[in-house]
Short mmCIF file of C-alpha atoms in Angstrom, two decimals:
data_model
loop_
_atom_site.label_atom_id
_atom_site.label_comp_id
_atom_site.label_asym_id
_atom_site.label_seq_id
_atom_site.Cartn_x
_atom_site.Cartn_y
_atom_site.Cartn_z
CA MET A 1 21.37 12.35 -36.98
CA LYS A 2 18.51 14.86 -36.94
CA LYS A 3 18.83 15.32 -33.17
CA LEU A 4 22.29 16.75 -33.84
CA ILE A 5 20.62 19.68 -35.60
CA TRP A 6 18.54 20.37 -32.51
CA ILE A 7 21.55 19.96 -30.25
CA SER A 8 23.33 22.62 -32.35
CA VAL A 9 20.30 24.91 -31.82
CA ILE A 10 20.63 24.33 -28.06
CA ALA A 11 24.36 25.13 -28.21
CA ASN A 12 23.76 28.31 -30.23
CA VAL A 13 21.04 29.56 -27.87
CA PHE A 14 23.32 28.88 -24.91
CA PHE A 15 26.27 30.62 -26.63
CA LEU A 16 24.21 33.69 -27.62
CA ASP A 17 22.86 34.02 -24.09
CA ILE A 18 26.26 33.73 -22.40
CA LEU A 19 27.89 36.06 -24.95
CA SER A 20 25.17 38.70 -24.51
CA LYS A 21 25.56 38.58 -20.72
CA LEU A 22 29.34 38.89 -20.97
CA LEU A 23 29.05 41.88 -23.33
CA VAL A 24 26.55 43.60 -21.04
CA LYS A 25 28.80 43.06 -18.01
CA ARG A 26 31.81 44.34 -19.93
CA TYR A 27 30.28 47.48 -21.46
CA ILE A 28 27.54 48.53 -19.05
CA PRO A 29 28.39 49.18 -15.39
CA PHE A 30 26.39 47.34 -12.74
CA TYR A 31 23.02 49.15 -12.47
CA GLY A 32 24.11 51.22 -15.47
CA GLU A 33 21.78 51.88 -18.37
CA ARG A 34 22.15 52.40 -22.14
CA VAL A 35 19.02 53.79 -23.79
CA ILE A 36 18.36 52.12 -27.14
CA ILE A 37 14.90 53.53 -27.94
CA PRO A 38 13.90 56.45 -25.69
CA ASN A 39 10.86 55.75 -23.50
CA PHE A 40 10.72 52.13 -24.67
CA LEU A 41 13.95 50.06 -24.57
CA SER A 42 17.16 50.19 -22.56
CA LEU A 43 19.94 47.80 -21.71
CA THR A 44 20.38 47.74 -17.95
CA ASN A 45 22.95 45.59 -16.14
CA ILE A 46 21.34 43.91 -13.12
CA VAL A 47 21.60 40.53 -11.41
CA ASN A 48 18.48 38.63 -10.46
CA ARG A 49 19.20 36.36 -7.50
CA GLY A 50 15.56 35.27 -7.24
CA THR A 51 13.12 33.57 -9.55
CA VAL A 52 10.92 34.69 -12.44
CA PHE A 53 10.31 38.46 -12.51
CA GLY A 54 12.76 38.89 -9.62
CA PHE A 55 10.57 37.30 -6.94
CA PHE A 56 12.67 36.52 -3.84
CA SER A 57 15.61 38.45 -5.31
CA THR A 58 16.37 40.21 -2.02
CA TYR A 59 17.54 36.94 -0.45
CA GLU A 60 21.26 36.28 -0.34
CA ARG A 61 22.92 33.14 -1.61
CA GLY A 62 21.51 30.85 1.05
CA PHE A 63 18.84 28.19 1.34
CA LEU A 64 16.48 29.71 -1.26
CA TYR A 65 19.33 29.99 -3.76
CA PHE A 66 19.86 26.24 -3.60
CA VAL A 67 16.11 25.55 -3.75
CA PHE A 68 15.83 27.66 -6.93
CA LEU A 69 18.91 26.04 -8.40
CA ILE A 70 17.65 22.51 -7.70
CA LEU A 71 14.18 23.33 -9.07
CA SER A 72 15.78 24.82 -12.20
CA ILE A 73 17.94 21.74 -12.72
CA PHE A 74 14.97 19.43 -12.13
CA ALA A 75 12.83 21.34 -14.68
CA PHE A 76 15.75 21.31 -17.12
CA LEU A 77 16.19 17.53 -16.78
CA LEU A 78 12.45 16.98 -17.25
CA ILE A 79 12.39 19.05 -20.46
CA LEU A 80 15.58 17.32 -21.65
CA TYR A 81 13.94 13.92 -21.09
CA VAL A 82 10.85 14.93 -23.10
CA PHE A 83 13.10 16.39 -25.82
CA LEU A 84 15.08 13.14 -26.11
CA LYS A 85 11.82 11.14 -26.36
CA THR A 86 10.39 13.44 -29.06
CA SER A 87 10.60 12.20 -32.65
CA SER A 88 13.15 14.06 -34.77
CA ASN A 89 10.41 14.69 -37.33
CA GLU A 90 8.41 16.90 -34.97
CA VAL A 91 10.03 20.17 -36.02
CA ILE A 92 8.04 22.63 -33.88
CA ALA A 93 8.32 20.48 -30.75
CA ASN A 94 12.08 20.02 -31.22
CA LEU A 95 12.62 23.71 -31.94
CA SER A 96 10.57 24.60 -28.85
CA PHE A 97 12.44 22.21 -26.58
CA SER A 98 15.78 23.34 -28.05
CA PHE A 99 14.98 26.98 -27.24
CA ILE A 100 13.84 26.09 -23.72
CA ILE A 101 16.84 23.83 -23.00
CA GLY A 102 19.38 26.31 -24.39
CA GLY A 103 17.85 29.18 -22.42
CA ALA A 104 17.59 27.13 -19.24
CA LEU A 105 21.22 26.05 -19.57
CA GLY A 106 22.26 29.69 -19.96
CA ASN A 107 20.41 30.79 -16.84
CA ILE A 108 21.52 27.78 -14.78
CA PHE A 109 25.13 28.35 -15.83
CA ASP A 110 24.86 32.04 -14.94
CA ARG A 111 23.28 31.25 -11.56
CA ILE A 112 26.04 28.76 -10.69
CA VAL A 113 28.95 30.92 -11.90
CA ASN A 114 27.69 34.33 -10.75
CA GLY A 115 25.29 33.53 -7.91
CA GLY A 116 22.41 34.99 -9.92
CA VAL A 117 21.14 35.58 -13.44
CA THR A 118 22.28 38.63 -15.40
CA ASP A 119 19.25 40.48 -16.80
CA PHE A 120 19.57 43.44 -19.12
CA ILE A 121 16.62 43.88 -21.51
CA ASP A 122 14.50 46.64 -20.02
CA ILE A 123 11.18 47.45 -21.73
CA TYR A 124 9.06 50.33 -20.47
CA TYR A 125 6.60 53.01 -21.49
CA GLY A 126 5.87 55.94 -19.21
CA SER A 127 5.37 54.53 -15.72
CA PHE A 128 4.83 50.95 -17.01
CA ARG A 129 7.93 48.80 -16.72
CA TRP A 130 8.17 45.12 -17.66
CA PRO A 131 10.53 43.13 -15.41
CA THR A 132 14.06 43.17 -16.83
CA PHE A 133 14.99 39.93 -18.62
CA ASN A 134 17.68 38.38 -20.83
CA LEU A 135 18.02 36.39 -24.07
CA ALA A 136 17.65 33.06 -22.25
CA ASP A 137 14.31 34.22 -20.84
CA SER A 138 13.25 35.26 -24.34
CA PHE A 139 14.15 31.88 -25.84
CA ILE A 140 12.41 30.03 -23.00
CA SER A 141 9.27 32.14 -23.51
CA ILE A 142 9.30 31.68 -27.29
CA GLY A 143 9.81 27.94 -26.85
CA ALA A 144 6.93 27.72 -24.38
CA ILE A 145 4.61 29.70 -26.69
CA LEU A 146 5.56 27.50 -29.65
CA ILE A 147 4.96 24.26 -27.74
CA ILE A 148 1.62 25.46 -26.39
CA GLY A 149 0.60 26.59 -29.88
CA GLU A 150 1.66 23.24 -31.32
CA MET A 151 -0.36 21.39 -28.67
CA ILE A 152 -3.45 23.47 -29.45
CA LEU A 153 -3.06 23.04 -33.22
CA HIS A 154 -2.31 19.33 -32.84
CA ARG A 155 -5.46 18.91 -30.76
CA LYS A 156 -7.54 20.83 -33.34
CA ARG A 157 -6.10 18.75 -36.20
CA ARG A 158 -6.88 15.58 -34.26
CA VAL A 159 -10.45 16.67 -33.54
CA CYS A 160 -10.95 17.72 -37.17
CA SER A 161 -9.62 14.42 -38.50
CA LEU A 162 -11.82 12.46 -36.08
CA SER A 163 -14.93 14.43 -37.05
CA SER A 164 -14.24 13.96 -40.79
CA GLN A 165 -14.16 10.17 -40.30
CA LYS A 166 -17.85 10.07 -39.37
#
């Protein structure tokens, strides 16, 4: 029963990601920009046909597209497997995996339907510009940070409990 809660988190992350991409495509022209906070944050409608941070994005929908798609699906299935094996009582782990799975589903769906991933969150200051990203990327990153933090804390708790047994 508790896994249903996490599945609803996955569905909500997926829905928010797809909805945000649809709204950006509807209200911001391709390569268009809407400044939200001057010299810091804009919404910019672009499509990333490559991998993380736009690497290999100049390639058309050919061999590399299918390699990236298959790697994405493989990584998604691996995370899904770990998620399904995780106890429902492990809140941080389940939240982390739910964020990662929902975000991955959003990006995979976008890549299949549109031939690339819609990115729109553009953070910059002066000449510094972070690669444009989307909500799915944000959820995946937050999930990864949470799971790494949980692993570190779990290891510290384990070491502390072992040392207190002496």
